[in-house]
Short mmCIF file of C-alpha atoms and ligand atoms in Angstrom, two decimals:
data_model
loop_
_atom_site.label_atom_id
_atom_site.label_comp_id
_atom_site.label_asym_id
_atom_site.label_seq_id
_atom_site.Cartn_x
_atom_site.Cartn_y
_atom_site.Cartn_z
CA MET A 24 -96.37 -51.79 -20.34
CA ASN A 25 -95.34 -54.13 -23.25
CA ILE A 26 -94.49 -53.81 -26.82
CA ILE A 27 -97.43 -55.68 -28.10
CA GLN A 28 -99.73 -53.21 -26.48
CA ILE A 29 -97.69 -50.31 -28.07
CA ILE A 30 -97.88 -51.93 -31.60
CA ASN A 31 -101.53 -52.42 -31.05
CA ARG A 32 -102.08 -48.88 -29.89
CA LYS A 33 -100.52 -47.80 -33.14
CA LYS A 34 -102.50 -50.15 -35.44
CA TYR A 35 -105.48 -48.65 -34.00
CA LYS A 36 -104.35 -45.40 -34.77
CA GLU A 37 -104.03 -44.03 -31.48
CA ASN A 38 -101.07 -41.43 -30.37
CA LEU A 39 -98.28 -43.08 -28.53
CA SER A 40 -97.20 -41.32 -25.16
CA GLN A 41 -93.52 -40.17 -24.30
CA GLU A 42 -93.31 -43.38 -22.12
CA GLU A 43 -94.44 -45.58 -24.60
CA ILE A 44 -92.06 -44.46 -27.24
CA ASN A 45 -89.03 -44.17 -24.80
CA PHE A 46 -90.07 -47.99 -23.97
CA PHE A 47 -89.65 -48.73 -27.59
CA VAL A 48 -86.73 -46.87 -28.41
CA GLN A 49 -84.89 -47.86 -25.34
CA GLY A 50 -85.82 -51.69 -25.91
CA LEU A 51 -84.74 -51.75 -29.26
CA VAL A 52 -81.33 -50.49 -28.03
CA SER A 53 -81.07 -53.09 -25.17
CA GLY A 54 -82.35 -55.73 -27.59
CA SER A 55 -85.50 -56.28 -25.32
CA VAL A 56 -87.56 -55.31 -28.39
CA LYS A 57 -87.11 -57.96 -30.98
CA ASP A 58 -86.59 -56.93 -34.81
CA TYR A 59 -89.70 -58.40 -35.72
CA GLN A 60 -91.55 -56.56 -33.21
CA ALA A 61 -89.75 -53.19 -34.26
CA SER A 62 -90.65 -53.77 -38.05
CA SER A 63 -94.23 -54.33 -37.05
CA LEU A 64 -94.47 -51.11 -35.17
CA LEU A 65 -92.60 -49.24 -37.96
CA MET A 66 -95.12 -50.64 -40.43
CA ALA A 67 -97.96 -49.39 -38.38
CA ILE A 68 -96.14 -45.99 -37.98
CA LEU A 69 -95.83 -45.82 -41.97
CA LEU A 70 -99.47 -46.71 -42.51
CA ASN A 71 -101.13 -44.79 -39.49
CA GLY A 72 -98.80 -41.90 -39.47
CA MET A 73 -97.60 -39.88 -36.23
CA SER A 74 -98.57 -36.63 -34.91
CA LEU A 75 -95.95 -34.00 -34.99
CA GLU A 76 -95.94 -34.28 -31.17
CA GLU A 77 -95.21 -37.89 -31.33
CA THR A 78 -92.68 -37.32 -34.10
CA SER A 79 -90.67 -34.85 -31.90
CA LEU A 80 -90.91 -37.41 -28.89
CA LEU A 81 -89.35 -40.10 -31.22
CA THR A 82 -86.65 -37.71 -31.94
CA LYS A 83 -85.99 -37.08 -28.62
CA ALA A 84 -86.16 -40.62 -27.68
CA MET A 85 -83.74 -41.41 -30.54
CA VAL A 86 -81.29 -38.36 -29.83
CA ASP A 87 -81.36 -39.90 -26.05
CA SER A 88 -80.39 -43.34 -27.32
CA GLY A 89 -76.53 -42.42 -27.50
CA GLY A 90 -73.93 -39.16 -27.16
CA GLN A 91 -74.25 -35.73 -27.96
CA VAL A 92 -71.34 -33.97 -29.53
CA ASP A 93 -70.39 -30.90 -27.32
CA LEU A 94 -69.59 -27.88 -29.65
CA SER A 95 -69.53 -25.18 -26.92
CA SER A 96 -65.72 -24.59 -26.91
CA ILE A 97 -65.86 -23.45 -30.28
CA PRO A 98 -66.59 -20.08 -30.42
CA GLY A 99 -69.50 -18.34 -32.28
CA THR A 100 -72.85 -19.60 -33.72
CA LYS A 101 -72.11 -23.25 -35.18
CA VAL A 102 -74.10 -23.88 -38.10
CA ASP A 103 -75.15 -27.29 -39.92
CA LYS A 104 -76.62 -27.92 -43.09
CA HIS A 105 -78.23 -31.13 -44.58
CA SER A 106 -79.84 -32.33 -47.86
CA THR A 107 -82.22 -35.34 -48.03
CA GLY A 108 -79.91 -36.83 -50.78
CA GLY A 109 -79.99 -36.28 -54.49
CA VAL A 110 -77.91 -37.02 -57.79
CA GLY A 111 -75.24 -34.56 -58.42
CA ASP A 112 -75.55 -32.95 -54.90
CA LYS A 113 -72.17 -31.73 -54.32
CA VAL A 114 -73.51 -28.41 -52.24
CA SER A 115 -71.86 -29.35 -48.67
CA LEU A 116 -68.27 -29.36 -50.57
CA ALA A 117 -68.55 -25.79 -52.03
CA LEU A 118 -70.74 -24.32 -49.23
CA VAL A 119 -68.73 -25.63 -46.06
CA PRO A 120 -65.91 -23.51 -46.96
CA LEU A 121 -67.69 -20.57 -48.64
CA LEU A 122 -69.20 -20.09 -44.97
CA ALA A 123 -66.04 -20.49 -43.27
CA SER A 124 -64.31 -18.18 -45.33
CA CYS A 125 -67.03 -15.50 -44.10
CA GLY A 126 -65.92 -15.98 -40.62
CA LEU A 127 -68.21 -19.15 -39.65
CA LYS A 128 -66.95 -22.44 -37.97
CA VAL A 129 -68.43 -25.10 -39.34
CA ALA A 130 -68.33 -28.57 -37.70
CA LYS A 131 -70.35 -31.10 -40.04
CA MET A 132 -71.06 -34.76 -39.79
CA SER A 133 -72.14 -36.37 -43.01
CA GLY A 134 -73.12 -39.46 -44.70
CA LYS A 135 -71.92 -42.13 -47.13
CA GLY A 136 -74.23 -42.55 -50.34
CA LEU A 137 -76.54 -45.46 -50.84
CA GLY A 138 -78.41 -46.52 -54.12
CA HIS A 139 -78.69 -43.78 -56.55
CA THR A 140 -78.09 -40.90 -54.27
CA GLY A 141 -74.37 -40.03 -53.43
CA GLY A 142 -72.95 -38.93 -50.06
CA THR A 143 -70.49 -36.09 -48.94
CA LEU A 144 -68.07 -38.53 -47.50
CA ASP A 145 -67.41 -40.68 -50.38
CA LYS A 146 -66.80 -37.37 -52.71
CA LEU A 147 -64.33 -35.95 -50.02
CA GLU A 148 -62.78 -39.42 -49.79
CA SER A 149 -61.38 -38.88 -53.53
CA ILE A 150 -58.76 -37.08 -51.73
CA PRO A 151 -55.75 -39.26 -51.36
CA GLY A 152 -54.83 -39.27 -47.57
CA LEU A 153 -57.99 -37.10 -46.19
CA LYS A 154 -59.40 -38.68 -42.83
CA ILE A 155 -63.00 -38.68 -42.27
CA GLU A 156 -63.16 -40.41 -39.21
CA LEU A 157 -62.01 -38.25 -36.39
CA GLU A 158 -62.22 -38.77 -32.61
CA GLU A 159 -64.69 -35.83 -31.16
CA LYS A 160 -61.99 -33.86 -29.72
CA ASN A 161 -59.63 -34.08 -32.81
CA PHE A 162 -62.51 -32.94 -34.59
CA ILE A 163 -63.41 -30.12 -32.55
CA GLN A 164 -59.77 -29.16 -32.36
CA ALA A 165 -59.84 -29.23 -36.47
CA VAL A 166 -62.50 -26.72 -36.52
CA LYS A 167 -60.99 -24.66 -34.38
CA ASP A 168 -57.96 -24.66 -35.95
CA TYR A 169 -59.06 -24.92 -39.66
CA ASP A 170 -62.57 -23.13 -39.46
CA ALA A 171 -64.05 -26.05 -40.79
CA ALA A 172 -64.36 -30.11 -40.74
CA ILE A 173 -66.61 -32.68 -42.21
CA ILE A 174 -66.35 -35.94 -40.90
CA SER A 175 -68.60 -39.00 -40.65
CA GLN A 176 -71.09 -39.45 -37.68
CA THR A 177 -69.18 -40.69 -34.42
CA ASP A 178 -70.22 -44.12 -33.36
CA ASN A 179 -71.90 -43.29 -30.43
CA LEU A 180 -74.41 -40.97 -32.06
CA VAL A 181 -77.95 -42.10 -32.02
CA PRO A 182 -77.52 -45.80 -32.12
CA ALA A 183 -81.40 -46.40 -32.46
CA ASP A 184 -81.14 -44.77 -35.84
CA LYS A 185 -78.40 -47.23 -36.77
CA ILE A 186 -81.02 -50.03 -35.76
CA LEU A 187 -84.27 -48.50 -37.38
CA TYR A 188 -82.73 -47.33 -40.41
CA ALA A 189 -81.30 -51.05 -41.29
CA LEU A 190 -84.60 -52.49 -40.41
CA ARG A 191 -86.46 -49.91 -42.30
CA ASP A 192 -84.02 -50.83 -45.30
CA VAL A 193 -85.34 -54.39 -45.23
CA SER A 194 -89.26 -54.01 -44.12
CA GLY A 195 -90.29 -51.66 -46.76
CA THR A 196 -90.40 -48.59 -44.18
CA ILE A 197 -88.27 -46.38 -45.60
CA ASP A 198 -90.80 -43.73 -47.22
CA SER A 199 -92.78 -42.59 -43.84
CA ILE A 200 -92.65 -38.96 -43.37
CA PRO A 201 -92.44 -39.28 -39.11
CA LEU A 202 -89.89 -41.82 -39.75
CA ILE A 203 -87.40 -39.92 -42.26
CA ALA A 204 -87.92 -36.73 -40.18
CA SER A 205 -87.03 -38.22 -36.97
CA SER A 206 -84.05 -39.98 -38.51
CA ILE A 207 -82.60 -36.90 -39.80
CA MET A 208 -83.29 -34.72 -36.92
CA SER A 209 -82.03 -37.07 -34.29
CA LYS A 210 -78.78 -37.03 -35.96
CA LYS A 211 -78.74 -33.21 -36.43
CA LEU A 212 -79.55 -32.47 -32.93
CA ALA A 213 -77.29 -34.93 -31.36
CA SER A 214 -74.39 -33.27 -33.56
CA GLY A 215 -74.43 -30.09 -31.61
CA ALA A 216 -74.80 -27.18 -33.95
CA ASP A 217 -76.73 -23.87 -32.86
CA THR A 218 -78.70 -23.57 -36.33
CA ILE A 219 -80.16 -26.38 -38.72
CA PHE A 220 -80.47 -25.68 -42.50
CA LEU A 221 -82.11 -28.67 -44.62
CA ASP A 222 -82.49 -28.77 -48.21
CA VAL A 223 -85.32 -31.10 -48.97
CA LYS A 224 -85.16 -32.31 -52.48
CA VAL A 225 -88.20 -33.12 -54.44
CA GLY A 226 -88.64 -34.99 -57.76
CA ARG A 227 -87.86 -38.38 -59.56
CA GLY A 228 -84.23 -38.45 -58.08
CA ALA A 229 -85.41 -37.80 -54.54
CA PHE A 230 -86.89 -39.80 -51.67
CA MET A 231 -89.94 -37.09 -51.79
CA LYS A 232 -91.36 -37.58 -55.27
CA ASP A 233 -94.10 -34.69 -55.13
CA LEU A 234 -94.00 -30.89 -53.43
CA ASP A 235 -96.92 -31.93 -50.75
CA SER A 236 -95.02 -34.48 -49.24
CA ALA A 237 -91.61 -32.79 -49.77
CA THR A 238 -93.49 -29.69 -47.40
CA SER A 239 -94.78 -32.00 -45.02
CA LEU A 240 -91.35 -33.45 -44.27
CA ALA A 241 -90.27 -29.89 -44.37
CA GLU A 242 -92.87 -28.65 -41.97
CA THR A 243 -92.47 -31.80 -39.77
CA MET A 244 -88.35 -31.17 -39.43
CA VAL A 245 -89.02 -27.33 -38.66
CA TYR A 246 -91.48 -28.17 -35.98
CA ILE A 247 -88.84 -30.75 -34.43
CA GLY A 248 -86.26 -28.15 -34.79
CA LYS A 249 -88.05 -25.75 -32.90
CA SER A 250 -89.31 -27.95 -30.41
CA TYR A 251 -85.96 -28.01 -29.22
CA GLY A 252 -85.09 -24.31 -29.57
CA LYS A 253 -82.73 -24.71 -32.45
CA ASP A 254 -83.64 -22.26 -35.76
CA THR A 255 -84.23 -24.75 -38.26
CA GLN A 256 -84.79 -23.59 -41.83
CA VAL A 257 -85.69 -25.84 -45.11
CA ILE A 258 -85.78 -25.09 -48.60
CA ILE A 259 -87.30 -27.43 -51.08
CA SER A 260 -85.35 -27.98 -54.27
CA ASP A 261 -85.75 -29.48 -57.64
CA MET A 262 -84.46 -33.19 -58.37
CA ASN A 263 -85.86 -34.03 -61.54
CA GLN A 264 -82.58 -33.57 -63.11
CA PRO A 265 -79.13 -34.26 -61.73
CA LEU A 266 -77.88 -31.08 -60.05
CA GLY A 267 -74.99 -29.26 -62.02
CA LEU A 268 -73.18 -31.46 -64.61
CA ALA A 269 -71.16 -33.86 -62.67
CA ILE A 270 -72.26 -37.11 -61.04
CA GLY A 271 -69.38 -39.09 -59.27
CA ASN A 272 -66.90 -38.69 -56.68
CA SER A 273 -63.75 -37.04 -57.99
CA LEU A 274 -65.72 -35.49 -60.70
CA GLU A 275 -68.27 -33.67 -58.17
CA LEU A 276 -65.37 -32.67 -56.29
CA ILE A 277 -63.79 -31.04 -59.12
CA GLU A 278 -67.06 -29.29 -59.88
CA ALA A 279 -67.30 -28.03 -56.33
CA ILE A 280 -63.79 -26.61 -56.59
CA GLU A 281 -64.26 -24.94 -60.23
CA THR A 282 -67.41 -23.35 -58.66
CA LEU A 283 -65.20 -21.98 -55.59
CA LYS A 284 -62.95 -20.30 -58.67
CA GLY A 285 -66.37 -18.67 -60.10
CA GLN A 286 -66.55 -21.16 -62.69
CA GLY A 287 -69.50 -23.62 -61.60
CA PRO A 288 -72.75 -24.51 -63.25
CA LYS A 289 -75.40 -21.97 -63.01
CA ASP A 290 -77.95 -23.80 -61.15
CA PHE A 291 -75.42 -25.43 -58.60
CA GLU A 292 -73.88 -22.02 -58.01
CA SER A 293 -77.35 -20.60 -57.70
CA LEU A 294 -78.36 -23.07 -54.85
CA VAL A 295 -75.05 -22.62 -53.10
CA LEU A 296 -75.59 -19.08 -52.75
CA THR A 297 -79.29 -19.48 -51.81
CA ALA A 298 -78.21 -21.58 -49.29
CA GLY A 299 -75.38 -19.82 -47.96
CA SER A 300 -77.28 -16.64 -47.52
CA ILE A 301 -80.00 -18.40 -45.24
CA ILE A 302 -77.43 -19.88 -43.51
CA LEU A 303 -75.52 -16.35 -42.99
CA LYS A 304 -78.85 -15.21 -41.95
CA GLN A 305 -79.43 -17.68 -39.25
CA ALA A 306 -75.77 -17.32 -37.77
CA GLY A 307 -76.87 -13.41 -37.29
CA LEU A 308 -73.80 -12.62 -39.95
CA GLU A 309 -75.98 -10.90 -42.23
CA MET A 310 -79.37 -10.49 -42.15
CA ASP A 311 -80.16 -9.24 -45.42
CA GLN A 312 -80.33 -12.20 -47.90
CA GLY A 313 -79.60 -9.99 -51.04
CA LYS A 314 -76.43 -8.57 -49.18
CA GLY A 315 -75.72 -12.28 -48.01
CA GLU A 316 -75.21 -13.66 -51.45
CA LYS A 317 -73.12 -10.59 -52.55
CA LEU A 318 -70.84 -11.29 -49.62
CA LEU A 319 -70.61 -14.90 -50.77
CA LYS A 320 -70.04 -13.91 -54.31
CA GLU A 321 -67.11 -11.50 -53.21
CA LYS A 322 -65.63 -14.51 -51.20
CA ILE A 323 -65.64 -16.35 -54.32
CA SER A 324 -64.07 -13.87 -56.56
CA ASP A 325 -61.21 -12.73 -54.05
CA GLY A 326 -60.26 -16.34 -53.55
CA SER A 327 -61.08 -16.88 -49.92
CA ALA A 328 -63.80 -19.39 -50.34
CA LEU A 329 -60.90 -21.39 -52.17
CA LYS A 330 -58.18 -20.77 -49.58
CA ALA A 331 -60.74 -22.03 -46.84
CA LEU A 332 -61.23 -25.34 -48.97
CA LYS A 333 -57.49 -25.80 -48.94
CA LYS A 334 -57.48 -25.07 -45.07
CA LEU A 335 -60.29 -27.89 -44.72
CA ILE A 336 -58.36 -30.48 -46.65
CA LEU A 337 -54.90 -29.73 -44.85
CA GLY A 338 -56.87 -29.82 -41.59
CA GLN A 339 -57.91 -33.54 -42.32
CA GLY A 340 -54.57 -34.68 -43.66
CA GLY A 341 -55.31 -34.32 -47.59
CA ASP A 342 -53.25 -32.53 -49.91
CA PRO A 343 -54.44 -29.28 -50.89
CA GLU A 344 -52.20 -28.60 -53.79
CA LEU A 345 -55.01 -31.03 -55.55
CA ILE A 346 -57.20 -27.79 -55.93
CA ASP A 347 -54.56 -26.42 -58.65
CA ASP A 348 -53.79 -29.78 -60.02
CA TYR A 349 -56.67 -32.18 -60.87
CA LYS A 350 -53.89 -34.95 -61.61
CA LYS A 351 -53.54 -35.81 -57.82
CA LEU A 352 -57.56 -37.10 -57.91
CA PRO A 353 -58.29 -40.61 -58.96
CA ILE A 354 -59.99 -39.86 -62.50
CA ALA A 355 -61.13 -42.75 -64.62
CA SER A 356 -58.75 -44.33 -67.36
CA ALA A 357 -61.32 -44.20 -70.31
CA VAL A 358 -63.78 -41.83 -71.39
CA THR A 359 -66.95 -42.50 -73.80
CA GLU A 360 -68.97 -39.86 -75.28
CA VAL A 361 -72.36 -40.20 -75.54
CA LEU A 362 -73.74 -38.29 -78.86
CA CYS A 363 -77.30 -36.94 -78.93
CA PRO A 364 -79.51 -39.18 -81.14
CA GLU A 365 -81.52 -36.16 -82.68
CA ASP A 366 -81.83 -32.33 -82.78
CA GLY A 367 -84.02 -30.82 -80.28
CA TYR A 368 -84.49 -29.48 -76.96
CA ILE A 369 -83.75 -31.88 -73.83
CA GLU A 370 -87.06 -32.08 -72.11
CA GLU A 371 -86.11 -34.46 -69.22
CA ILE A 372 -82.65 -35.96 -67.81
CA ASP A 373 -83.88 -38.54 -65.42
CA PRO A 374 -81.63 -38.27 -62.31
CA LEU A 375 -82.63 -41.75 -61.05
CA GLU A 376 -81.62 -43.54 -64.00
CA LEU A 377 -78.38 -41.78 -64.37
CA GLY A 378 -77.80 -42.21 -60.65
CA LEU A 379 -78.34 -45.89 -60.70
CA LEU A 380 -75.94 -46.12 -63.86
CA SER A 381 -73.39 -44.32 -61.94
CA ALA A 382 -73.40 -46.55 -59.29
CA ASP A 383 -73.33 -49.81 -61.76
CA LEU A 384 -69.82 -47.69 -63.11
CA GLY A 385 -68.73 -48.06 -59.23
CA ALA A 386 -69.61 -44.47 -58.40
CA GLY A 387 -72.15 -45.58 -56.02
CA ARG A 388 -73.02 -48.52 -53.66
CA LYS A 389 -75.88 -51.02 -54.38
CA VAL A 390 -75.53 -52.52 -50.78
CA LEU A 391 -73.57 -51.11 -47.73
CA GLY A 392 -70.10 -52.10 -47.91
CA ASP A 393 -69.59 -52.06 -51.48
CA LYS A 394 -66.37 -50.31 -52.27
CA ILE A 395 -66.44 -47.07 -54.27
CA ASP A 396 -64.60 -46.08 -57.63
CA HIS A 397 -63.99 -42.50 -56.71
CA GLY A 398 -62.87 -41.88 -60.62
CA SER A 399 -65.98 -42.97 -62.36
CA GLY A 400 -69.28 -41.15 -63.16
CA PHE A 401 -70.66 -38.82 -65.86
CA VAL A 402 -70.36 -35.29 -66.55
CA LEU A 403 -73.45 -33.60 -68.49
CA ARG A 404 -72.70 -31.67 -71.74
CA LYS A 405 -76.03 -30.25 -71.79
CA LYS A 406 -79.21 -29.64 -69.21
CA VAL A 407 -82.95 -29.66 -69.39
CA GLY A 408 -84.23 -26.85 -71.69
CA ASP A 409 -80.83 -26.67 -73.91
CA PHE A 410 -80.69 -27.14 -77.46
CA VAL A 411 -78.80 -29.93 -78.99
CA GLU A 412 -77.86 -30.84 -82.66
CA LYS A 413 -77.82 -34.53 -83.92
CA ASP A 414 -74.11 -36.19 -82.90
CA GLN A 415 -73.30 -33.31 -80.48
CA PRO A 416 -72.07 -34.49 -77.39
CA LEU A 417 -74.48 -35.13 -74.69
CA LEU A 418 -72.65 -36.73 -71.73
CA SER A 419 -69.29 -38.20 -71.25
CA ILE A 420 -68.79 -41.62 -69.16
CA TYR A 421 -65.94 -41.82 -66.88
CA HIS A 422 -64.99 -45.39 -66.55
CA ASN A 423 -62.50 -47.97 -65.39
CA LYS A 424 -64.51 -51.07 -66.21
CA ASP A 425 -65.41 -51.89 -69.74
CA LEU A 426 -68.94 -51.04 -70.35
CA ASP A 427 -71.70 -53.38 -71.03
CA LYS A 428 -72.80 -53.33 -74.58
CA ASP A 429 -76.13 -51.83 -73.94
CA PHE A 430 -74.93 -49.11 -71.51
CA VAL A 431 -74.96 -46.71 -73.74
CA LYS A 432 -78.40 -47.29 -74.84
CA LYS A 433 -79.54 -47.24 -71.00
CA VAL A 434 -78.13 -43.94 -70.58
CA LEU A 435 -79.88 -42.22 -73.67
CA ALA A 436 -83.07 -43.98 -72.23
CA ALA A 437 -82.91 -41.42 -69.50
CA TYR A 438 -83.27 -38.78 -71.81
CA LYS A 439 -86.40 -37.37 -73.56
CA PHE A 440 -86.17 -34.76 -76.20
CA THR A 441 -88.77 -32.32 -77.61
CA LYS A 442 -89.24 -30.12 -80.79
CA GLU A 443 -90.82 -27.39 -78.72
CA LYS A 444 -88.92 -24.88 -76.35
CA CYS A 445 -89.18 -25.95 -72.55
CA PRO A 446 -90.30 -23.53 -70.14
CA PRO A 447 -87.66 -22.62 -67.28
CA ARG A 448 -87.24 -24.94 -64.39
CA THR A 449 -87.75 -23.93 -60.82
CA LEU A 450 -84.62 -24.83 -58.79
CA VAL A 451 -86.08 -23.83 -55.33
CA TYR A 452 -89.81 -24.46 -54.72
CA LYS A 453 -90.13 -23.08 -51.22
CA HIS A 454 -88.42 -21.72 -48.32
CA ILE A 455 -90.11 -23.10 -44.98
CA SER A 456 -88.80 -21.52 -41.61
N1 LIG B 5 -81.84 -39.70 -44.41
C1 LIG B 5 -81.73 -40.12 -43.21
O1 LIG B 5 -80.90 -39.87 -42.39
N2 LIG B 5 -82.72 -41.01 -42.64
C2 LIG B 5 -83.72 -41.05 -43.54
O2 LIG B 5 -84.85 -41.82 -42.89
C3 LIG B 5 -83.93 -40.78 -44.85
C4 LIG B 5 -82.71 -40.06 -45.33
#
């Protein structure tokens, strides 16, 4: 067997065998398969696809390329949750403590943001002193002692994905369903949870631009999860406008805290409750989703969810007092208000544009390794469908550096207004299990 034969087989749309896929992945990690050969195979996969079976085999080979986290010493069902990434997506920050307040132990590994999408770790790192890099044994101990922890992926997990992702990034091969599905699922499977919940974002601010491709990605990941014997459920949710109101690290953390105080934006709270009730069902804690939502709301209103967040912060070395004193968080020194240029209904708020502009402010990374400004970002004052009058506040820009002269113009270009009332937007399109 050699790599050129394998590339040729995929080039001619043939299905690769387990041995061929293993040969490729092992060669990639050992260095015997060169970057240019791997890129060529990745492009053949992007163009000619992979069957569900092949995608599952690729995922397995990727999982086997490194270590796996053993969570078995933590009692109970261990649940995991992952989003394919969007703008304003701070669901994990609210959901993880909320689930912990219901009695679940949550051991979660998250990622950093890149491009227009934010990352849970950057949002958490707004908290002075909070550690996101824990050794596996300390991570497990933190979950046992404090019920939940969110850390960065340990170094030995899925090394094949690190190589493949970097190659995909520079070879135009990110947007392939089998490659995205195997990348996400290999990391979820290696992280050791018993059940997996995935939020696939669809729309302008997401990887998946249309419902058909989002559905295909969701079905592929459910297939992979099930072939590993793990209950895997997916919702497909909207990313045609930012989620909630805040974009940017500290600002999103504050919004998550406010949500646990019962004062979050409606769309964000609704998504947290939907995801939470499905996860409670996956864990066998509450089989009726309506009752699950009720339980989650009770944990918010009686303060248990907030307490669980304080515990999580304490367990990772941060100062839990910040929950009642946001001055302990980095907040940008200047706030510039953007006013509405005309009367009308908001028809569109482009999440991709606002995500990219927030990265210009320093809230996100343009390239891996960029330093983050945790205090900068946006807070929307209105959402799609709202009526606004000329000169009413539309959005606040939090910034530490001076704004370019046309920055506000660029922000306004993300908006579309109409004189007609807009139909209500769907938040969750599908639940696939
Ligand atoms: N997130 C991942 O982890 N991998 C992908 O390929 C895309 C999104």
